[in-house]
Structures are given as structure tokens and as C-alpha cells.
Tab-separated table of C-alpha atoms and ligand atoms in Angstrom:
chain	number	residue	atom	x	y	z
A	1344	MET	CA	16.590	0.831	16.921
A	1345	GLY	CA	19.593	1.469	14.752
A	1346	SER	CA	19.859	1.682	11.019
A	1347	SER	CA	19.764	-1.644	9.520
A	1348	GLY	CA	23.140	-1.529	7.643
A	1349	SER	CA	24.907	-4.159	5.680
A	1350	ASP	CA	25.845	-6.212	8.750
A	1351	GLN	CA	22.153	-7.094	9.228
A	1352	VAL	CA	21.625	-8.083	5.689
A	1353	ALA	CA	22.440	-11.582	4.907
A	1354	SER	CA	22.032	-13.668	1.715
A	1355	GLY	CA	19.939	-10.756	0.135
A	1356	ARG	CA	17.519	-10.746	3.014
A	1357	SER	CA	17.205	-8.621	6.019
A	1358	VAL	CA	17.540	-10.247	9.295
A	1359	HIS	CA	16.786	-7.079	11.253
A	1360	PRO	CA	15.484	-8.137	14.914
A	1361	LEU	CA	12.307	-6.090	14.410
A	1362	ILE	CA	10.976	-8.418	11.662
A	1363	ALA	CA	10.728	-11.339	14.203
A	1364	THR	CA	9.094	-8.913	16.747
A	1365	VAL	CA	6.585	-7.973	14.078
A	1366	ARG	CA	5.963	-11.635	13.287
A	1367	ASP	CA	5.232	-12.194	17.011
A	1368	PHE	CA	2.902	-9.231	17.020
A	1369	VAL	CA	1.151	-10.585	14.043
A	1370	ASP	CA	0.574	-14.026	15.389
A	1371	ARG	CA	-0.539	-12.868	18.815
A	1372	TYR	CA	-2.668	-9.790	18.062
A	1373	VAL	CA	-3.257	-9.195	14.245
A	1374	LEU	CA	-4.404	-12.688	13.213
A	1375	PRO	CA	-6.901	-13.032	15.849
A	1376	THR	CA	-8.350	-9.645	15.216
A	1377	ALA	CA	-8.349	-10.102	11.524
A	1378	ASN	CA	-10.231	-13.410	11.926
A	1379	GLY	CA	-12.489	-11.959	14.611
A	1380	PRO	CA	-16.009	-10.587	14.719
A	1381	THR	CA	-15.251	-6.889	14.285
A	1382	ALA	CA	-12.836	-7.185	11.474
A	1383	GLU	CA	-15.235	-6.423	8.649
A	1384	THR	CA	-16.835	-3.308	10.237
A	1385	GLU	CA	-14.532	-1.587	12.723
A	1386	PHE	CA	-11.364	0.319	12.280
A	1387	PRO	CA	-8.654	-1.327	14.100
A	1388	HIS	CA	-7.433	1.493	16.403
A	1389	ALA	CA	-5.933	-0.841	18.970
A	1390	LEU	CA	-3.640	-2.555	16.440
A	1391	VAL	CA	-2.803	0.804	14.759
A	1392	GLN	CA	-1.663	2.056	18.229
A	1393	GLN	CA	0.478	-0.993	18.855
A	1394	MET	CA	2.090	-0.406	15.402
A	1395	ARG	CA	2.893	3.110	16.514
A	1396	GLU	CA	4.480	1.822	19.537
A	1397	LEU	CA	6.608	-0.606	17.501
A	1398	GLY	CA	7.745	2.392	15.361
A	1399	LEU	CA	6.198	1.026	12.121
A	1400	PHE	CA	4.896	4.299	10.973
A	1401	GLY	CA	8.382	5.539	10.620
A	1402	THR	CA	10.276	2.563	9.166
A	1403	ILE	CA	11.964	4.337	6.405
A	1404	VAL	CA	12.254	7.812	8.134
A	1405	PRO	CA	15.706	8.800	9.073
A	1406	GLN	CA	16.440	8.609	12.783
A	1407	ALA	CA	17.204	12.410	12.775
A	1408	TYR	CA	13.562	12.862	12.025
A	1409	GLY	CA	12.470	10.428	14.752
A	1410	GLY	CA	12.053	7.287	12.563
A	1411	LEU	CA	13.803	3.962	12.580
A	1412	GLY	CA	15.929	4.692	9.510
A	1413	LEU	CA	15.585	1.223	8.111
A	1414	ASP	CA	16.458	0.280	4.536
A	1415	THR	CA	13.752	-0.751	2.040
A	1416	LEU	CA	14.830	-4.413	2.219
A	1417	THR	CA	13.847	-4.464	5.955
A	1418	HIS	CA	10.771	-2.324	5.420
A	1419	ALA	CA	9.663	-4.719	2.705
A	1420	ALA	CA	10.021	-7.746	5.146
A	1421	ILE	CA	8.126	-6.037	7.845
A	1422	MET	CA	5.359	-5.161	5.258
A	1423	GLU	CA	5.216	-8.938	4.239
A	1424	GLU	CA	4.774	-10.041	7.917
A	1425	ILE	CA	1.838	-7.449	8.514
A	1426	ALA	CA	0.193	-8.549	5.322
A	1427	ARG	CA	0.562	-12.140	6.242
A	1428	GLY	CA	-1.557	-11.260	9.329
A	1429	TRP	CA	-4.082	-8.875	7.778
A	1430	PHE	CA	-3.960	-7.065	4.404
A	1431	SER	CA	-6.216	-4.095	5.706
A	1432	LEU	CA	-3.607	-3.282	8.309
A	1433	SER	CA	-0.717	-3.430	5.753
A	1434	GLY	CA	-2.494	-1.138	3.482
A	1435	VAL	CA	-2.623	1.457	6.238
A	1436	LEU	CA	0.971	1.456	6.665
A	1437	ASN	CA	1.978	1.003	2.981
A	1438	THR	CA	0.279	4.174	1.764
A	1439	HIS	CA	1.550	6.129	4.908
A	1440	THR	CA	5.149	5.025	4.111
A	1441	LEU	CA	4.682	6.238	0.549
A	1442	CYS	CA	3.793	9.583	1.975
A	1443	SER	CA	7.027	9.799	4.068
A	1444	ALA	CA	9.018	8.689	1.033
A	1445	LEU	CA	7.368	11.648	-0.844
A	1446	VAL	CA	8.369	14.227	1.698
A	1447	LEU	CA	11.916	12.777	2.005
A	1448	SER	CA	12.457	13.150	-1.778
A	1449	GLY	CA	10.348	16.233	-2.574
A	1450	GLY	CA	9.792	18.316	0.589
A	1451	THR	CA	11.868	21.289	1.546
A	1452	ASP	CA	13.894	21.217	4.733
A	1453	GLY	CA	11.093	22.952	6.530
A	1454	GLN	CA	8.473	20.589	5.260
A	1455	ARG	CA	10.602	17.573	6.385
A	1456	SER	CA	11.114	19.066	9.726
A	1457	ASP	CA	7.347	19.895	10.136
A	1458	LEU	CA	5.984	16.572	8.696
A	1459	LEU	CA	8.340	13.823	9.208
A	1460	PRO	CA	8.511	13.536	12.922
A	1461	ARG	CA	4.622	13.422	13.128
A	1462	LEU	CA	4.535	10.977	10.261
A	1463	ALA	CA	7.183	8.781	11.824
A	1464	SER	CA	5.418	8.616	15.191
A	1465	GLY	CA	2.011	8.051	13.511
A	1466	ALA	CA	0.605	10.959	15.294
A	1467	LEU	CA	-0.145	12.238	11.747
A	1468	ARG	CA	-1.415	9.642	9.301
A	1469	GLY	CA	-0.719	10.088	5.672
A	1470	ALA	CA	-2.874	9.606	2.360
A	1471	PHE	CA	-1.860	9.793	-1.145
A	1472	SER	CA	-4.205	10.851	-3.747
A	1473	LEU	CA	-3.704	10.605	-7.494
A	1474	THR	CA	-6.864	8.659	-8.615
A	1475	GLU	CA	-10.191	10.349	-9.722
A	1476	PRO	CA	-13.638	8.947	-10.582
A	1477	HIS	CA	-12.723	8.927	-14.345
A	1478	ALA	CA	-8.962	8.678	-14.181
A	1479	GLY	CA	-6.744	6.018	-12.554
A	1480	SER	CA	-3.847	4.436	-14.643
A	1481	ASP	CA	-3.956	7.634	-17.048
A	1482	VAL	CA	-2.842	10.061	-14.320
A	1483	GLN	CA	-2.392	12.837	-16.830
A	1484	ALA	CA	-6.195	12.758	-17.337
A	1485	ILE	CA	-6.969	14.076	-13.918
A	1486	GLU	CA	-9.174	17.274	-13.644
A	1487	ALA	CA	-8.773	18.435	-10.188
A	1488	ARG	CA	-7.298	22.106	-10.215
A	1489	GLY	CA	-5.262	24.328	-8.096
A	1490	VAL	CA	-5.805	28.068	-8.877
A	1491	ARG	CA	-3.377	30.780	-7.634
A	1492	GLU	CA	-5.723	33.550	-6.016
A	1493	GLN	CA	-4.869	37.293	-6.228
A	1494	ASP	CA	-3.532	37.349	-2.626
A	1495	GLY	CA	-0.933	34.548	-3.667
A	1496	SER	CA	-2.781	31.772	-1.879
A	1497	TRP	CA	-4.102	28.625	-3.644
A	1498	SER	CA	-7.595	27.259	-3.805
A	1499	LEU	CA	-8.053	23.669	-4.732
A	1500	HIS	CA	-11.090	22.142	-6.523
A	1501	GLY	CA	-12.094	18.627	-7.736
A	1502	ARG	CA	-12.989	15.210	-6.726
A	1503	LYS	CA	-10.546	12.433	-5.814
A	1504	ARG	CA	-11.395	8.750	-5.404
A	1505	TRP	CA	-9.997	5.595	-3.921
A	1506	ILE	CA	-8.047	7.254	-1.114
A	1507	THR	CA	-6.513	4.794	1.225
A	1508	ASN	CA	-6.656	6.116	4.873
A	1509	GLY	CA	-8.713	8.973	3.411
A	1510	LEU	CA	-10.939	9.345	6.587
A	1511	GLY	CA	-8.326	8.756	9.175
A	1512	ALA	CA	-5.485	10.676	7.608
A	1513	GLY	CA	-4.398	14.011	8.902
A	1514	VAL	CA	-2.671	14.956	5.731
A	1515	VAL	CA	-3.357	14.070	2.115
A	1516	PHE	CA	-0.849	14.530	-0.711
A	1517	VAL	CA	-3.098	15.560	-3.520
A	1518	LEU	CA	-2.150	15.834	-7.247
A	1519	VAL	CA	-3.923	18.570	-9.062
A	1520	LYS	CA	-3.440	20.452	-12.268
A	1521	THR	CA	-2.105	24.020	-11.820
A	1522	ASP	CA	-1.548	24.590	-15.464
A	1523	PRO	CA	-4.183	22.647	-17.430
A	1524	THR	CA	-2.717	23.976	-20.717
A	1525	ALA	CA	0.733	22.461	-20.119
A	1526	GLU	CA	2.285	20.235	-22.809
A	1527	PRO	CA	3.024	17.714	-21.889
A	1528	ALA	CA	0.239	17.488	-19.234
A	1529	TYR	CA	2.361	16.225	-16.496
A	1530	ALA	CA	4.554	19.408	-16.485
A	1531	GLY	CA	1.483	21.255	-15.275
A	1532	MET	CA	0.754	19.120	-12.264
A	1533	THR	CA	1.468	19.970	-8.599
A	1534	CYS	CA	1.394	18.031	-5.342
A	1535	PHE	CA	-0.367	19.930	-2.553
A	1536	ILE	CA	-0.009	19.000	1.181
A	1537	VAL	CA	-3.794	19.011	2.311
A	1538	GLU	CA	-3.994	18.947	6.024
A	1539	LYS	CA	-7.335	17.947	7.570
A	1540	GLU	CA	-9.176	16.687	10.702
A	1541	PRO	CA	-8.601	13.022	11.084
A	1542	PHE	CA	-11.740	10.871	10.981
A	1543	ALA	CA	-13.956	13.929	10.389
A	1544	ALA	CA	-15.996	13.845	7.013
A	1545	THR	CA	-16.716	17.433	6.975
A	1546	ASN	CA	-13.895	19.984	7.871
A	1547	THR	CA	-14.328	23.565	9.060
A	1548	GLY	CA	-12.004	26.454	9.965
A	1549	ARG	CA	-8.608	26.351	8.418
A	1550	PHE	CA	-9.430	22.961	6.774
A	1551	ALA	CA	-12.770	24.188	5.284
A	1552	GLY	CA	-13.352	22.993	1.814
A	1553	VAL	CA	-12.203	19.481	2.225
A	1554	THR	CA	-14.871	16.831	2.573
A	1555	ILE	CA	-14.695	13.095	2.648
A	1556	SER	CA	-17.881	12.558	0.787
A	1557	GLU	CA	-17.861	8.789	0.560
A	1558	VAL	CA	-16.300	5.778	2.486
A	1559	ILE	CA	-16.270	3.125	-0.287
A	1560	GLU	CA	-17.838	-0.276	0.461
A	1561	LYS	CA	-15.284	-2.811	-0.812
A	1562	MET	CA	-15.194	-6.600	-1.565
A	1563	GLY	CA	-12.074	-6.986	0.659
A	1564	ASP	CA	-9.626	-4.771	2.467
A	1565	ARG	CA	-12.452	-4.315	4.987
A	1566	GLY	CA	-12.249	-2.452	8.328
A	1567	VAL	CA	-10.197	0.346	7.017
A	1568	ASP	CA	-11.157	3.484	5.122
A	1569	THR	CA	-10.821	3.992	1.392
A	1570	THR	CA	-12.467	7.197	0.461
A	1571	ASP	CA	-13.623	9.911	-1.971
A	1572	LEU	CA	-12.392	13.284	-1.281
A	1573	VAL	CA	-14.010	16.572	-2.506
A	1574	LEU	CA	-12.131	19.785	-2.718
A	1575	GLU	CA	-14.356	22.822	-2.833
A	1576	GLY	CA	-12.177	26.036	-2.599
A	1577	TYR	CA	-9.835	24.663	-0.038
A	1578	ARG	CA	-7.556	27.487	0.630
A	1579	CYS	CA	-3.731	27.165	1.426
A	1580	CYS	CA	-0.539	28.983	1.410
A	1581	PRO	CA	2.089	28.617	-1.239
A	1582	ASP	CA	4.156	26.696	1.386
A	1583	ARG	CA	1.733	23.887	1.059
A	1584	ILE	CA	3.084	22.919	-2.429
A	1585	LEU	CA	5.378	19.970	-1.993
A	1586	GLY	CA	8.795	21.484	-2.532
A	1587	GLU	CA	7.247	25.025	-2.171
A	1588	GLU	CA	7.523	27.292	-5.214
A	1589	ALA	CA	10.319	25.103	-6.873
A	1590	GLY	CA	7.768	22.153	-6.617
A	1591	LEU	CA	5.184	23.846	-8.986
A	1592	GLY	CA	4.730	21.655	-11.935
A	1593	LEU	CA	6.788	18.730	-10.516
A	1594	GLY	CA	3.837	16.861	-8.536
A	1595	PHE	CA	3.500	14.105	-11.271
A	1596	THR	CA	7.334	13.242	-11.211
A	1597	GLN	CA	7.397	13.557	-7.407
A	1598	MET	CA	4.423	11.186	-6.838
A	1599	LEU	CA	5.225	8.661	-9.338
A	1600	SER	CA	8.819	8.510	-8.216
A	1601	ALA	CA	7.564	7.897	-4.608
A	1602	MET	CA	5.381	5.086	-5.960
A	1603	GLU	CA	8.648	3.064	-6.664
A	1604	VAL	CA	8.684	2.511	-2.841
A	1605	GLY	CA	5.065	1.918	-2.855
A	1606	ARG	CA	5.392	-0.711	-5.609
A	1607	VAL	CA	8.090	-2.555	-3.496
A	1608	GLY	CA	5.664	-2.334	-0.698
A	1609	ALA	CA	2.759	-3.533	-2.643
A	1610	ALA	CA	4.747	-6.622	-3.882
A	1611	SER	CA	5.614	-7.390	-0.274
A	1612	LEU	CA	2.004	-7.326	0.564
A	1613	CYS	CA	1.242	-9.884	-2.124
A	1614	VAL	CA	4.063	-12.096	-0.745
A	1615	GLY	CA	2.569	-11.831	2.689
A	1616	LEU	CA	-0.935	-12.625	1.600
A	1617	ALA	CA	0.331	-15.588	-0.590
A	1618	GLN	CA	2.313	-16.889	2.334
A	1619	ARG	CA	-0.760	-16.951	4.561
A	1620	SER	CA	-2.930	-18.512	1.795
A	1621	PHE	CA	-0.264	-21.124	1.573
A	1622	GLU	CA	-0.064	-21.633	5.358
A	1623	VAL	CA	-3.711	-22.248	5.733
A	1624	ALA	CA	-3.793	-24.571	2.713
A	1625	LEU	CA	-0.977	-26.730	4.191
A	1626	ASP	CA	-2.825	-26.825	7.629
A	1627	TYR	CA	-6.042	-27.909	5.936
A	1628	ALA	CA	-4.240	-30.376	3.659
A	1629	ARG	CA	-2.655	-32.130	6.614
A	1630	THR	CA	-5.838	-32.512	8.697
A	1631	ARG	CA	-8.614	-32.993	6.049
A	1632	GLU	CA	-8.942	-36.720	5.056
A	1633	THR	CA	-10.310	-38.268	1.855
A	1634	PHE	CA	-10.156	-41.912	0.736
A	1635	GLY	CA	-8.476	-42.912	3.970
A	1636	LYS	CA	-5.710	-40.477	4.287
A	1637	PRO	CA	-4.785	-36.765	4.685
A	1638	ILE	CA	-5.420	-34.933	1.341
A	1639	ALA	CA	-1.802	-33.606	1.624
A	1640	GLU	CA	-0.639	-37.231	0.828
A	1641	HIS	CA	-2.503	-37.158	-2.517
A	1642	GLN	CA	0.040	-36.242	-5.089
A	1643	ALA	CA	-2.306	-33.793	-6.838
A	1644	ILE	CA	-2.475	-31.841	-3.751
A	1645	GLN	CA	1.325	-32.012	-3.106
A	1646	PHE	CA	1.877	-30.645	-6.687
A	1647	LYS	CA	-0.354	-27.642	-5.899
A	1648	LEU	CA	1.511	-27.196	-2.637
A	1649	ALA	CA	4.801	-27.285	-4.447
A	1650	ASP	CA	3.662	-24.951	-7.210
A	1651	MET	CA	2.397	-22.511	-4.380
A	1652	ALA	CA	5.625	-22.583	-2.473
A	1653	THR	CA	7.761	-22.017	-5.520
A	1654	LYS	CA	5.832	-19.008	-6.788
A	1655	ILE	CA	5.877	-17.451	-3.244
A	1656	GLU	CA	9.559	-17.826	-3.085
A	1657	ALA	CA	10.048	-16.400	-6.542
A	1658	ALA	CA	7.859	-13.417	-5.759
A	1659	ARG	CA	9.782	-12.922	-2.556
A	1660	LEU	CA	13.026	-12.934	-4.327
A	1661	LEU	CA	11.990	-10.516	-6.960
A	1662	THR	CA	10.705	-8.197	-4.223
A	1663	ARG	CA	14.046	-8.382	-2.394
A	1664	ASN	CA	15.655	-7.622	-5.577
A	1665	ALA	CA	13.706	-4.403	-6.185
A	1666	ALA	CA	14.284	-3.456	-2.703
A	1667	ALA	CA	18.014	-4.003	-2.887
A	1668	ALA	CA	18.169	-2.047	-6.079
A	1669	LYS	CA	16.401	0.994	-4.283
A	1670	ASP	CA	18.806	0.687	-1.336
A	1671	ALA	CA	21.745	0.786	-3.643
A	1672	GLY	CA	20.487	4.004	-4.921
A	1673	ARG	CA	19.835	2.594	-8.335
A	1674	ARG	CA	16.772	3.431	-10.455
A	1675	SER	CA	14.350	0.680	-9.619
A	1676	ASP	CA	11.181	1.072	-11.567
A	1677	LEU	CA	11.895	-1.945	-13.662
A	1678	GLU	CA	12.652	-4.129	-10.728
A	1679	ALA	CA	9.688	-2.814	-8.712
A	1680	GLY	CA	7.351	-3.209	-11.714
A	1681	MET	CA	8.470	-6.839	-12.224
A	1682	ALA	CA	8.107	-7.599	-8.457
A	1683	LYS	CA	4.565	-6.076	-8.276
A	1684	LEU	CA	3.475	-7.747	-11.579
A	1685	PHE	CA	4.769	-11.230	-10.646
A	1686	ALA	CA	3.901	-11.005	-6.969
A	1687	SER	CA	0.295	-9.896	-7.505
A	1688	GLU	CA	-0.479	-12.503	-10.191
A	1689	ALA	CA	1.316	-15.172	-7.947
A	1690	ALA	CA	-0.738	-14.224	-4.976
A	1691	LYS	CA	-3.963	-14.525	-6.857
A	1692	GLU	CA	-2.985	-17.881	-8.127
A	1693	VAL	CA	-1.835	-19.201	-4.712
A	1694	ALA	CA	-5.001	-17.845	-3.090
A	1695	GLU	CA	-7.056	-19.746	-5.748
A	1696	ASP	CA	-5.136	-22.987	-5.293
A	1697	SER	CA	-5.542	-22.477	-1.356
A	1698	PHE	CA	-9.261	-22.044	-1.966
A	1699	ARG	CA	-9.470	-25.294	-4.090
A	1700	ILE	CA	-7.626	-27.225	-1.592
A	1701	HIS	CA	-10.153	-26.102	1.229
A	1702	GLY	CA	-12.943	-27.703	-1.081
A	1703	SER	CA	-16.414	-26.069	-0.222
A	1704	ASN	CA	-15.027	-24.943	3.151
A	1705	GLY	CA	-13.048	-22.297	1.170
A	1706	TYR	CA	-16.440	-20.770	0.228
A	1707	SER	CA	-17.463	-20.480	3.916
A	1708	LYS	CA	-16.847	-17.288	5.897
A	1709	GLN	CA	-15.742	-19.661	8.717
A	1710	PHE	CA	-12.321	-20.248	6.954
A	1711	GLU	CA	-9.782	-17.662	6.627
A	1712	ILE	CA	-9.093	-18.293	2.907
A	1713	GLU	CA	-12.462	-16.588	2.075
A	1714	ARG	CA	-11.059	-13.165	3.308
A	1715	LEU	CA	-7.619	-13.870	1.910
A	1716	TYR	CA	-8.993	-14.424	-1.499
A	1717	ARG	CA	-11.024	-11.250	-1.456
A	1718	ASP	CA	-8.173	-9.371	-0.114
A	1719	THR	CA	-5.682	-10.650	-2.582
A	1720	LEU	CA	-7.856	-9.406	-5.590
A	1721	CYS	CA	-7.154	-5.872	-4.487
A	1722	LEU	CA	-3.576	-5.677	-5.561
A	1723	LEU	CA	-4.343	-6.661	-9.087
A	1724	SER	CA	-5.597	-3.264	-9.401
A	1725	ALA	CA	-4.449	-0.951	-6.509
A	1726	GLU	CA	-0.834	0.475	-7.040
A	1727	GLY	CA	-1.098	-0.180	-10.664
A	1728	PRO	CA	-2.797	-3.123	-12.480
A	1729	SER	CA	-0.642	-5.734	-14.309
A	1730	GLU	CA	-1.217	-4.183	-17.699
A	1731	ILE	CA	0.475	-1.002	-16.438
A	1732	GLN	CA	3.336	-2.777	-14.811
A	1733	ARG	CA	3.818	-4.543	-18.185
A	1734	MET	CA	3.870	-1.083	-19.896
A	1735	VAL	CA	6.475	0.106	-17.433
A	1736	ILE	CA	8.686	-3.038	-17.798
A	1737	GLY	CA	8.223	-3.164	-21.491
A	1738	ARG	CA	9.328	0.451	-22.154
A	1739	GLN	CA	12.419	-0.090	-20.007
A	1740	ILE	CA	13.239	-3.226	-21.965
A	1741	VAL	CA	12.734	-1.683	-25.300
A	1742	ALA	CA	14.834	1.516	-24.131
A	1743	GLY	CA	17.739	-0.930	-23.378
A	1744	ARG	CA	17.798	-0.810	-19.726
B	2926	FAD	C1	-8.435	-0.813	-2.312
B	2926	FAD	C2	-7.925	0.288	-3.117
B	2926	FAD	C3	-7.103	1.406	-2.724
B	2926	FAD	C4	-6.546	2.212	-3.498
B	2926	FAD	N1	-5.799	3.309	-2.736
B	2926	FAD	C5	-5.470	4.311	-3.610
B	2926	FAD	C6	-4.869	5.322	-3.153
B	2926	FAD	O1	-4.583	5.365	-1.900
B	2926	FAD	N2	-4.399	6.519	-3.838
B	2926	FAD	C7	-4.711	6.529	-5.230
B	2926	FAD	O2	-4.392	7.564	-5.849
B	2926	FAD	N3	-5.316	5.599	-5.876
B	2926	FAD	C8	-5.718	4.490	-5.128
B	2926	FAD	N4	-6.304	3.409	-5.545
B	2926	FAD	C9	-6.745	3.372	-7.119
B	2926	FAD	C10	-5.891	2.516	-7.985
B	2926	FAD	O3	-4.574	2.934	-7.981
B	2926	FAD	C11	-6.493	2.605	-9.367
B	2926	FAD	O4	-7.751	2.107	-9.282
B	2926	FAD	C12	-5.518	1.914	-10.308
B	2926	FAD	O5	-4.402	2.738	-10.655
B	2926	FAD	C13	-6.324	1.615	-11.677
B	2926	FAD	O6	-6.968	2.667	-12.196
B	2926	FAD	P1	-8.539	2.425	-12.601
B	2926	FAD	O7	-9.262	1.739	-11.596
B	2926	FAD	O8	-9.074	3.896	-12.844
B	2926	FAD	O9	-8.409	1.620	-13.925
B	2926	FAD	P2	-8.337	2.193	-15.354
B	2926	FAD	O10	-7.223	3.019	-15.438
B	2926	FAD	O11	-9.616	2.585	-15.898
B	2926	FAD	O12	-8.138	0.872	-16.074
B	2926	FAD	C14	-9.092	-0.157	-16.372
B	2926	FAD	C15	-8.459	-1.420	-16.951
B	2926	FAD	O13	-7.952	-1.034	-18.225
B	2926	FAD	C16	-6.475	-1.287	-18.176
B	2926	FAD	N5	-5.788	-0.372	-18.915
B	2926	FAD	C17	-5.764	0.962	-18.619
B	2926	FAD	N6	-4.887	1.578	-19.514
B	2926	FAD	C18	-4.295	0.502	-20.298
B	2926	FAD	C19	-3.505	0.689	-21.529
B	2926	FAD	N7	-3.025	1.714	-22.022
B	2926	FAD	N8	-3.118	-0.568	-22.075
B	2926	FAD	C20	-3.690	-1.743	-21.509
B	2926	FAD	N9	-4.494	-1.743	-20.618
B	2926	FAD	C21	-4.949	-0.489	-19.959
B	2926	FAD	C22	-6.056	-1.403	-16.718
B	2926	FAD	O14	-5.020	-2.251	-16.593
B	2926	FAD	C23	-7.342	-2.070	-16.159
B	2926	FAD	O15	-7.276	-3.477	-16.298
B	2926	FAD	C24	-6.809	2.305	-4.882
B	2926	FAD	C25	-7.585	1.257	-5.346
B	2926	FAD	C26	-8.145	0.289	-4.478
B	2926	FAD	C27	-8.919	-0.856	-5.191
């Protein structure tokens, strides 16, 4: 699979053939599993394996490291397709891709050679850990610590929360304070590469000191692991700092920059979720009859469908715009913030309209919209709530960007 390149990008959208392959994979395998009896309770190992075979764990990783080397525009379109099928599965990939972006931009040559081939194949699955029980939006308020020991190694201490892929990951990129007295606080924060045993709650041997203390029971995003992680004297060498010694104190900047890719991905997930909420609403409206005709023929329902389709298209275009800015090498936090803000709010509104179109059936677990609605609420908070996106956008506007 070659690099996407401009020849495969038409009218501001990617037409890479992998997108159609993924759509087919979603229709044939993902949707039946997402709507099946085990989706709420069992990790989808078989689908993850199929995603590995499609190369989806390495979409943005350069071919030199074993990835597909796709551009952000194509990656975003693939993420939209996966989320259309099952949000839980797309979260597994989005966070993993964030980790690859982090290693690509912040890792040393040695760290890239070590980690990227394993991340690209999905042999090593990644997790990305900023949040703590008392600190989410206010990242600089984290308390986890990294202490340099007398032998030059580092020991890590603290409790992290809300880690997507936390249990299944073989590597967690963890932000800690290495200089708690630093002013500003972000200058004393460092990203550590914490390897661990996948799917083991307690680790021993060289991974001793890292524990998955809780798998969080969630409203939506079911079937996949979001966890706490406790570091109790986890020991590692200085080469486990992202960027090695030169990366000391750069963790905040490294991880928040990588989140630009994550926000484009998150916006894509919102578009995919909204698209599916719309599809099930349209199907339902065409078949459900009241007062002698399908409800789709009532103007009030048509207006809802029109608004839903318009919001989805607007969200998709904002997302593509942010992806294209990233691909052009431009700073894209403004565009990514706008895309995430608009797409997450639009997805919630579309899901709610779809729910209303379903009447009381929307409240039944027998209908897909029940799951879609719960899943959609996740992205009002995860990857940065709307208030924080507005802060990012507002600052840029006032600064004259
Ligand atoms: C399913 C799921 C998966 C997640 N995965 C990850 C992950 O992999 N890694 C990770 O690090 N985190 C992850 N998170 C955590 C997520 O990123 C945080 O929850 C999010 O950043 C918000 O932080 P918080 O919950 O602490 O809210 P808080 O920061 O406590 O905010 C609470 C409310 O106050 C608002 N608020 C906060 N500050 C301001 C302000 N200055 N002005 C106005 N309003 C404000 C917020 O918008 C929000 O509405 C995940 C969350 C979920 C639900």
C-alpha cells in the first residue's frame, strides 16, 4: 500500500482504496459484532486481529518503519468508517495512532526504530496517559512523579486514570513531573515510555511497579478497556524518556502536540458516529408508518433528517480541513479544535434527533441508536471537552491567527 499522495486526494477528500476496503470490513464484520450479544462485555480480539491484517495500526507510520505511510486526510477517513461501525473499536485505534504520532515527532532515532515497527504492526499496542483522578483538563496539575535515583535510573510514582487501551497495551506513554518546582509547571514535565505485560493487571520482573488497578465501568464505549494505572516505584533507564535526556522537561509539549492528530481523529470518530445515527434514523423513518404513511413523509421528520445531514457534512468538512492543514505541515490546533468542538456537539445533536425519530423504540436495547447515543456522549469529554476546545480556539483568535 503506497503513500496516499496528492494523486489520491480529490476535492479535498481522500479516495484511497483502503477506505472502501475498511467500509466493507465494517459492514461485514464490525457492525454485526457491535450489535451482537458479546459487544458489551468481551474484548473484540478477532476484529483487532483483522484490523492488524489490514494494516490499520500503522496508518500514519512511514513505510520505512513498516507502516502504511498514509496522510492524515486518509487516516481520518478510515477512522470515520471504523467509528460508523463501532465506536469502541475506533477508540482502540485512535489512541494507538496518537502514540505513533508521539514517537514519530518526539522519539530519538533509536526509539523510532525500536517502537514504530511494533506499533505499526499492532504487535505492540499503545496507550497515552495524561489524566489523573483529580486532573484532566488542567494537565499541569498532575501529581505523578519521576525521581532520578542515585544509579541514574528513574523511578515513577503516581496514579493515572481514564487510560484507553490501559489493560491491553504493551506500552503506555505516561506524563509525570520530573521537576515539581518548575515555573511554569509544564517545563518540569516529562513523558516516559512505560512498557508492560499486555492484559496483565499486575506486572512482575522488569515491569514490576506498574499495576492496572481498575478497569472502569462505562456508560458507553463498552467491550474495550479504559483503566486506572498505578505506578509504585516502577524503575526504568534514562533511555525510556521520550527523546532521551534531551526530552527531559518536554513531555507536556510533546504530548499536547501529538494530540493535534488525536483531535482530528476524535472529530472523525464523531462524524462516523453521527453518520451511523443518521443511517439508522433514515432506515427507520422510511419503514415506520403513522397516520397512513411512512414517518419520512411527514415534513417535520424530513426537516430533522435535513438538519442531521447538513450537520454531518459540515462536521466532515471541518475535519477534512483540519487534516489537510496537518498534511500541509501547518500548525493545525485551531482547525483541529474547531473540528473536534463542532463534530462532537453535532454528533450529540444528530444522535438525539435519531433517538427521537425512533420514538420509544430508541429507548430499547434492541435498536442500535440506544448504543450510538451512549457512545456519542463520550466524545463530549474525551480528547478535551467543548469548553477546552473553545479556550484553544478563542486564544488563537485573540492572538490574531
Ligand atoms: C472513555 C474515555 C477515554 C479516555 N481516554 C483517555 C486516555 O486515553 N488518556 C488520557 O489521558 N485521558 C483520557 N480520558 C480523559 C479525558 O481526556 C478527560 O476526562 C478530559 O480531558 C476532561 O477532564 P476531566 O474529566 O478531568 O474534566 P475536568 O477537567 O474536571 O472538567 C470538568 C468540567 O469543567 C470544564 N472546565 C474545566 N476547566 C475549565 C475552564 N478553565 N473553563 C471552563 N470550563 C472548564 C470542563 O470542560 C468540563 O466540562 C478519557 C475519558 C473518557 C471518558
